[in-house]
Every structure is written in C-alpha cells, then in structure tokens.
mmCIF file of C-alpha atoms in Angstrom:
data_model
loop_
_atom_site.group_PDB
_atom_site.id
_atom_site.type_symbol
_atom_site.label_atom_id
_atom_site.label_comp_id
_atom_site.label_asym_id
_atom_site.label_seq_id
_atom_site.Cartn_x
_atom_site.Cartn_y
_atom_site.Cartn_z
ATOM 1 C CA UNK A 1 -83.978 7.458 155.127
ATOM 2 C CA UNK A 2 -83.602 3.951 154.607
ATOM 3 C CA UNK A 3 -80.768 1.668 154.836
ATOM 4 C CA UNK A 4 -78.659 -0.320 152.044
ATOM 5 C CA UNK A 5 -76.273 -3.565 153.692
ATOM 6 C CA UNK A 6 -73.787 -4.724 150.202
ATOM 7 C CA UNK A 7 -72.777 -8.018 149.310
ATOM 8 C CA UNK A 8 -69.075 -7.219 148.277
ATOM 9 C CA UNK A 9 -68.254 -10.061 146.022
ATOM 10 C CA UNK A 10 -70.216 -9.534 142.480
ATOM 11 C CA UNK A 11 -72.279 -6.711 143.537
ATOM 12 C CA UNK A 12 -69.868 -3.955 144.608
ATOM 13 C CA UNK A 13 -66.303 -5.775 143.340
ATOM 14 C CA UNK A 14 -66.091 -7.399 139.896
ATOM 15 C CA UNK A 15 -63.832 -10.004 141.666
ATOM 16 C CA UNK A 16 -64.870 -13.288 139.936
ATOM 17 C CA UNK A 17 -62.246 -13.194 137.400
ATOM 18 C CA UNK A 18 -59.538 -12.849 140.362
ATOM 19 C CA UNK A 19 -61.401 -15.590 142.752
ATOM 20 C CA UNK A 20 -61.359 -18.430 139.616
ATOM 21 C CA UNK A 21 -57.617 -17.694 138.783
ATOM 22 C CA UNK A 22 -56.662 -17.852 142.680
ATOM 23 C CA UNK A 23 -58.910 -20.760 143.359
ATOM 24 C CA UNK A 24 -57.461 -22.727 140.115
ATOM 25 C CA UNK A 25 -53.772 -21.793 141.484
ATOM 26 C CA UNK A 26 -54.849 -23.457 144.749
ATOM 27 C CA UNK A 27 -56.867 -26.549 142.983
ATOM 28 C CA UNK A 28 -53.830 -29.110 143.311
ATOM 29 C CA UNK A 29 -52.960 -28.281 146.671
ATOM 30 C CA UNK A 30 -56.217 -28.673 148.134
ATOM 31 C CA UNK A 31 -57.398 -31.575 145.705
ATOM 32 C CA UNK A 32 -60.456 -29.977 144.145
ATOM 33 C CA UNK A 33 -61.089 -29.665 140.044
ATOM 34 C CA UNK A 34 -60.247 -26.514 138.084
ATOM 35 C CA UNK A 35 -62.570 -24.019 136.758
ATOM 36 C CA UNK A 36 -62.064 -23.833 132.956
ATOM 37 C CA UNK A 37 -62.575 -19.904 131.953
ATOM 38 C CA UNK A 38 -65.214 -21.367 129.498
ATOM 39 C CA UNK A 39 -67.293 -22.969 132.142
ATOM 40 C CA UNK A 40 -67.423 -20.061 134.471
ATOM 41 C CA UNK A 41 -70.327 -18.285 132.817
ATOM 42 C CA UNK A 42 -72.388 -21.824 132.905
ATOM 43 C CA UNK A 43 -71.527 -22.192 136.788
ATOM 44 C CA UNK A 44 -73.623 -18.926 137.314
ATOM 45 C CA UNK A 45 -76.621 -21.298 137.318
ATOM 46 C CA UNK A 46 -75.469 -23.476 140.398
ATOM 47 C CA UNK A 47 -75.805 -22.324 144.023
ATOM 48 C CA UNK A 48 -72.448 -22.228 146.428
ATOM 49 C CA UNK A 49 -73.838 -26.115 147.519
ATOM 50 C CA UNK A 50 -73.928 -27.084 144.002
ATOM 51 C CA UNK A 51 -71.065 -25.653 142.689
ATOM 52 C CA UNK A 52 -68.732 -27.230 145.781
ATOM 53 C CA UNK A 53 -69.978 -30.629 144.124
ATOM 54 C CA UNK A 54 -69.343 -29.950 141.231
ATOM 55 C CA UNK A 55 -65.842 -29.726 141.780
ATOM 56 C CA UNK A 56 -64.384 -31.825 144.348
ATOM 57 C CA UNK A 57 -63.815 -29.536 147.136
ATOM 58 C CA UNK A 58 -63.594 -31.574 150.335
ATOM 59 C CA UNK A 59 -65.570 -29.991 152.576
ATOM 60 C CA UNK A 60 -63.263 -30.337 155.464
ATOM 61 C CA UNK A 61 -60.709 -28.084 153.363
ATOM 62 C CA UNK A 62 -63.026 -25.398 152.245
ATOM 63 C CA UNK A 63 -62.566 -23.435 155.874
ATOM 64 C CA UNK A 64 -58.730 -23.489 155.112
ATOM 65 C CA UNK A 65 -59.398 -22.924 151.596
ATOM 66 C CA UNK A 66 -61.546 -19.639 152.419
ATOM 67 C CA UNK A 67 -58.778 -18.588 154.508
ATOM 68 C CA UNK A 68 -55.939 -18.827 151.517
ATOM 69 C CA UNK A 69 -58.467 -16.995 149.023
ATOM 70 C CA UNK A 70 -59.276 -13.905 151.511
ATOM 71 C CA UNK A 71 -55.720 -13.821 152.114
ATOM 72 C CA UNK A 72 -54.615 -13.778 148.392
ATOM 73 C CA UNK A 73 -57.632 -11.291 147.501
ATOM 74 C CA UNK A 74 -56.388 -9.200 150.372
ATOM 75 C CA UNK A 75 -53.311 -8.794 148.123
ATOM 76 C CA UNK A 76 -55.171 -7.095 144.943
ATOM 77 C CA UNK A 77 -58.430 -5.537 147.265
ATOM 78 C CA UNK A 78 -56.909 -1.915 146.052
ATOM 79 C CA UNK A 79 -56.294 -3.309 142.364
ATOM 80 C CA UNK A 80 -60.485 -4.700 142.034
ATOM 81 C CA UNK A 81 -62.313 -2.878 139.814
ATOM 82 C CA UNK A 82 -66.061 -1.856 140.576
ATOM 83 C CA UNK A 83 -68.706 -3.393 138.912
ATOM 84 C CA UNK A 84 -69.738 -1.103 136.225
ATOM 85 C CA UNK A 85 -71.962 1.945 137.618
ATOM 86 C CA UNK A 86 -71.744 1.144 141.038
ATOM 87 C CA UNK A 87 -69.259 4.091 142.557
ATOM 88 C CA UNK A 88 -71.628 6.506 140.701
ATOM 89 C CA UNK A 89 -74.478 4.972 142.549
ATOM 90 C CA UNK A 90 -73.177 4.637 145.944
ATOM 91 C CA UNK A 91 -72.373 8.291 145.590
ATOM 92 C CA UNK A 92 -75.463 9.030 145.041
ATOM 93 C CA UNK A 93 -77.169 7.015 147.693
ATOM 94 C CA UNK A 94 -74.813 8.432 150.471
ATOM 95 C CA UNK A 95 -75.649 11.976 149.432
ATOM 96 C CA UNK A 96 -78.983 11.305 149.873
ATOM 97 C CA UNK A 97 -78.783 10.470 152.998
ATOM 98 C CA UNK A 98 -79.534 6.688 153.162
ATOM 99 C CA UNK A 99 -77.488 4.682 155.636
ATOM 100 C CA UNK A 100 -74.834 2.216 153.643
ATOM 101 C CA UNK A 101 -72.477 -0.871 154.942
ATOM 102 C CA UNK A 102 -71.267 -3.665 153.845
ATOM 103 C CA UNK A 103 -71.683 -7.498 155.438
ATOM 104 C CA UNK A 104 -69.753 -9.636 153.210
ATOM 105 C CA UNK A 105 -68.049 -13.119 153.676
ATOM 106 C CA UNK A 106 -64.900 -11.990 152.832
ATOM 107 C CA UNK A 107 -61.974 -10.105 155.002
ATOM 108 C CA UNK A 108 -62.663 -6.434 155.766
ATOM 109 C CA UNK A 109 -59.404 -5.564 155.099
ATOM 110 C CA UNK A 110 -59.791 -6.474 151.448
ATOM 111 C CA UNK A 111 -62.843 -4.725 151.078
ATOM 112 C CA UNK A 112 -61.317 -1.160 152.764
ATOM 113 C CA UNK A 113 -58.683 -1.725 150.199
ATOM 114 C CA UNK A 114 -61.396 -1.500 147.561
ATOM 115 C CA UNK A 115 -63.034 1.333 149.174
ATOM 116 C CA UNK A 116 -60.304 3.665 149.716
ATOM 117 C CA UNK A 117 -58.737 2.732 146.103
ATOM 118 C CA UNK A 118 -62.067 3.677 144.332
ATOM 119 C CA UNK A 119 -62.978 7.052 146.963
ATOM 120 C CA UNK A 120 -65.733 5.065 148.591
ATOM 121 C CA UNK A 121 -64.821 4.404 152.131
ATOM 122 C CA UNK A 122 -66.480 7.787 153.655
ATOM 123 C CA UNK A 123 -70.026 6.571 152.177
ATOM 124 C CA UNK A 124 -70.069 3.189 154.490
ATOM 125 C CA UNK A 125 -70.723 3.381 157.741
ATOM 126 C CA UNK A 126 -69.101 0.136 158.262
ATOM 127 C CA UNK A 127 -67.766 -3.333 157.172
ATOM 128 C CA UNK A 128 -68.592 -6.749 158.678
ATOM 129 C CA UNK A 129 -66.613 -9.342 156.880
ATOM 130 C CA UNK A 130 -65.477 -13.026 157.475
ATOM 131 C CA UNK A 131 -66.961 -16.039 159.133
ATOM 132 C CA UNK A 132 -68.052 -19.104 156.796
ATOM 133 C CA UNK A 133 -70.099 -18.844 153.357
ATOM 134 C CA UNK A 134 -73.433 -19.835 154.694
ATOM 135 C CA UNK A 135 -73.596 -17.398 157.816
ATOM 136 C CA UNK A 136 -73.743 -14.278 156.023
ATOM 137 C CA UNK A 137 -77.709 -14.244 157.974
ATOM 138 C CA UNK A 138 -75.754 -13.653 161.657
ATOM 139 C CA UNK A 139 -73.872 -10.963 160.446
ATOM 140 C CA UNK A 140 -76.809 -9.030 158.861
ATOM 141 C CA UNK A 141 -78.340 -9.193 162.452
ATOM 142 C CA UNK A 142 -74.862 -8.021 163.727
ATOM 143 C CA UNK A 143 -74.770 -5.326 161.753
ATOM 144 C CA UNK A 144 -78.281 -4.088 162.600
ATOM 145 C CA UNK A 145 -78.149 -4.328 166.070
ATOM 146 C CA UNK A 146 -74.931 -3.035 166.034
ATOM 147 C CA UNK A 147 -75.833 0.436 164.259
ATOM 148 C CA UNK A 148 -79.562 -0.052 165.423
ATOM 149 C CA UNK A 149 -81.145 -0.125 162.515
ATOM 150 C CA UNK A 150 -84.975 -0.931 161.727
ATOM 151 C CA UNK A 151 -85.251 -3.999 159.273
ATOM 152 C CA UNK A 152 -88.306 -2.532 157.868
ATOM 153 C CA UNK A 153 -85.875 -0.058 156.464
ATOM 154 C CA UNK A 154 -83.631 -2.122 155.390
ATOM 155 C CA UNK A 155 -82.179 -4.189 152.584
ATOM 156 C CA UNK A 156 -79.400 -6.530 152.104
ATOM 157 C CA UNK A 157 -77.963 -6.409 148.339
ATOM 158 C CA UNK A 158 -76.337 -9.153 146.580
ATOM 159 C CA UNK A 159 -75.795 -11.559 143.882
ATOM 160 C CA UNK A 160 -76.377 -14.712 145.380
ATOM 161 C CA UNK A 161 -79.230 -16.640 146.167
ATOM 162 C CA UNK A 162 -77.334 -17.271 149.992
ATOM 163 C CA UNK A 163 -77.040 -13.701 149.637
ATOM 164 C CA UNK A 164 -81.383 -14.075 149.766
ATOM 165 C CA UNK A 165 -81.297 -16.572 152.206
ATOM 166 C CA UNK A 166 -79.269 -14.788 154.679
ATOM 167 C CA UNK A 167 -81.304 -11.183 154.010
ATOM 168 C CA UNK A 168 -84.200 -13.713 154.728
ATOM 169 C CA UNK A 169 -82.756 -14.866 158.328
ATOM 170 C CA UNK A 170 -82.055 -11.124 159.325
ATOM 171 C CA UNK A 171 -85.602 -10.141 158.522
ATOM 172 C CA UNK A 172 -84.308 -8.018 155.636
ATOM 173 C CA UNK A 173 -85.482 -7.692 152.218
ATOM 174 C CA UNK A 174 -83.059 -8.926 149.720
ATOM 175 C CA UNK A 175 -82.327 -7.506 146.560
ATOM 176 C CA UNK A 176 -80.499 -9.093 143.614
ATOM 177 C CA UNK A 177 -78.403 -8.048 141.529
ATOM 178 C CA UNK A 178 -77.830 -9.831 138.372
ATOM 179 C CA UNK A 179 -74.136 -8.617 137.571
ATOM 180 C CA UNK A 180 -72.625 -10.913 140.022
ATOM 181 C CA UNK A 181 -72.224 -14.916 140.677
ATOM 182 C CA UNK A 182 -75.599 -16.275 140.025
ATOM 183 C CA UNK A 183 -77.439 -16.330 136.855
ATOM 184 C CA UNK A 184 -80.675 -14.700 136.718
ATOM 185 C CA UNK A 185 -82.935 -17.231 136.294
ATOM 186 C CA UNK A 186 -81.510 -19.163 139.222
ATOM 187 C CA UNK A 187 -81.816 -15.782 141.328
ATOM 188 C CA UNK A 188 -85.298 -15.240 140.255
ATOM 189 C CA UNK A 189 -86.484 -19.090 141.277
ATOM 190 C CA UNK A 190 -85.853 -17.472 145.200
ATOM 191 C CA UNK A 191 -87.915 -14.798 144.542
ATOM 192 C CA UNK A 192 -86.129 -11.506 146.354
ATOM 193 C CA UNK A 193 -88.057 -8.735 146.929
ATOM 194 C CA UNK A 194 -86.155 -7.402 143.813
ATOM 195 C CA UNK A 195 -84.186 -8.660 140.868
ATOM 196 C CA UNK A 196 -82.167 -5.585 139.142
ATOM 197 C CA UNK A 197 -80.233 -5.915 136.066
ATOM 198 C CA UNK A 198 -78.653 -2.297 136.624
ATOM 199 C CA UNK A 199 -77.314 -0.959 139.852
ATOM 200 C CA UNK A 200 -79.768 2.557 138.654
ATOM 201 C CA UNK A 201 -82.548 0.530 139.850
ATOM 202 C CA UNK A 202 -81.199 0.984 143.350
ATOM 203 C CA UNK A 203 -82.466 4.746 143.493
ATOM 204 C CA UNK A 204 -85.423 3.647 142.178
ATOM 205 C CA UNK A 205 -85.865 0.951 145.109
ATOM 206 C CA UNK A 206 -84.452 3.956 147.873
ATOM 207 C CA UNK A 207 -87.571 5.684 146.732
ATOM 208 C CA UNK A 208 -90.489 3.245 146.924
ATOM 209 C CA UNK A 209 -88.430 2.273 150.475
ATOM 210 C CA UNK A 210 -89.299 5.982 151.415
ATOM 211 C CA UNK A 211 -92.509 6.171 149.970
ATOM 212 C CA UNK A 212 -95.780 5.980 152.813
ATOM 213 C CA UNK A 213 -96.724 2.463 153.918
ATOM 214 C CA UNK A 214 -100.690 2.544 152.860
ATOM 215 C CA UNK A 215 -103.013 1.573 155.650
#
C-alpha cells in the first residue's frame, strides 16, 4: 500500500474564505494591506513570498501574525467545510488500505476539529501541524521517520507550490491539487509529479503508486 501525507489548507479544508476575512480583521493591527474579496482569485497566481509583498506584511510580524490566525481558525476548525469530494475520497483511500496523515502548517488542534466534525479522524494516522510557512519540508521528514515510512511510497498533497518544495526536501513526490491557493498555471511552472483538477484523480495516482516498478 502506499502512503498519502495532506496539505490541510486548500486541499482537505476550503478555508481561504475564513483565512482572508481573519487576516483583513487583523490588517490594521499588524500594519499590512487588506485583501479585497475581488482580488483574492488574482492572488492565486503569486507564491506565499510574493503575496507577503504584495501586501505589506512586515516580516518580523508574520510569526505573531501566524500565531493570531491558527488561533482564530482554531475557533471555526469544526465549522470548515471540505473541499468538494474530498471526505468521499479519503474514505475511499483508507478502506483501501493506503496509509493517510496530515503535515500541515497550521495547529493540529484545528485540523482534529475538522476531522472529527466531518467523520474523518479514524482514516489519519496522524497530524503534524505548526512551525513557520516555509518548513513544511522538516515536518514531512518528521512524519516519515516517525511512522517509518518509505518515501518511494509516498506522496505529499497540496495546493501550493511550497507545498512542492517541501515534498521536494522530504524526498517525496508532490502532488497538486488545483482547488486550493495557487492557480494552476503557477503550480504547473514547478512541475509536481502530478497536477489534479479533481481529488478522483487521487485513486487513480494510489494505483499507478501500486503498480510494478519496470526493470
């Protein structure tokens, strides 16, 4: 059987809507510009680095900031909606046997939330959550060394293209998802392993994972 690590932000959770509205609430206080709701499908195209340019964060308040936002989305983890298809597919992956967890920058506590509120927490084997947005790649390894699992059988899906980078670190494959943060055509420019539009491309991904390495 092979092994899935999730992203939780944009892949599992549909939790952009919640993160802009929370970060806009918190723009004054830590001096950074708003995210109009009409610009938020145009920021898809810029990576984490880009889009803290874009508006003003000071990078010496983004830990703190990080810290307010996980605590505020720890508030509404049970109240996140899935992203369309994806309890239906974790289902199925879990009853067939394939190893599941999630590594995710947010808090853990927000994403049990999630998974107990949608029926999903007995299909993960764990959650690794926290630390800073660009070293998602440390707790990949974490997690696989922790569980001792191969990274030949493994793959680390998100919707970022630090989501590829840090797959990329662990010695994972990464596969994207296009549902989530990024746009596609700035997820396809990194070049995962996979770019799915549908989270039924996962089984077909668990099967070509199980399929015989030829010689």
């Amino acid at each position: 059987m092979s092994n899935f690590l999730f992203d939780f932000d944009g892949t599992l959770a549909d939790s952009l809507s919640a993160i802009v509205t929370i970060t806009n609430r918190l723009a004054p206080e830590f001096g950074f510009r708003p995210t109009p709701l009409a610009e938020v499908e145009a920021l898809k195209g810029l990576t984490a680095r880009q889009l803290i340019r874009y508006s003003g964060i000071p990078l010496l308040k983004i830990p703190a900031l990080l810290r307010r936002v996980r605590a505020e989305l720890n508030q509404q983890g049970g109240h996140i909606a899935p992203c369309p298809g994806i309890p239906k597919i974790i289902r199925t992956l879990y009853e067939q046997h394939h190893t599941l967890a999630v590594v995710t920058s947010n808090a853990p506590a927000t994403v049990e939330a999630f998974l107990a509120a949608h029926q999903l927490a007995d299909c993960f084997l764990s959650v690794d959550g926290g630390g800073t947005l660009f070293r998602k790649g440390k707790l990949i390894v974490r997690c696989l060394e922790k569980h001792q699992l191969a990274p030949a059988d493994t793959v680390y899906v998100g919707d970022e293209i630090r989501d590829i980078d840090a797959a990329r670190f662990a010695g994972v494959r990464p596969v994207s998802v296009t549902w989530g943060f990024n746009s596609r055509p700035l997820l396809m420019k990194m070049t995962p392993d996979w770019l799915i539009d549908d989270p039924d491309r996962l089984l077909a991904i668990a099967e070509q994972l199980q399929a015989p390495q030829r010689p």
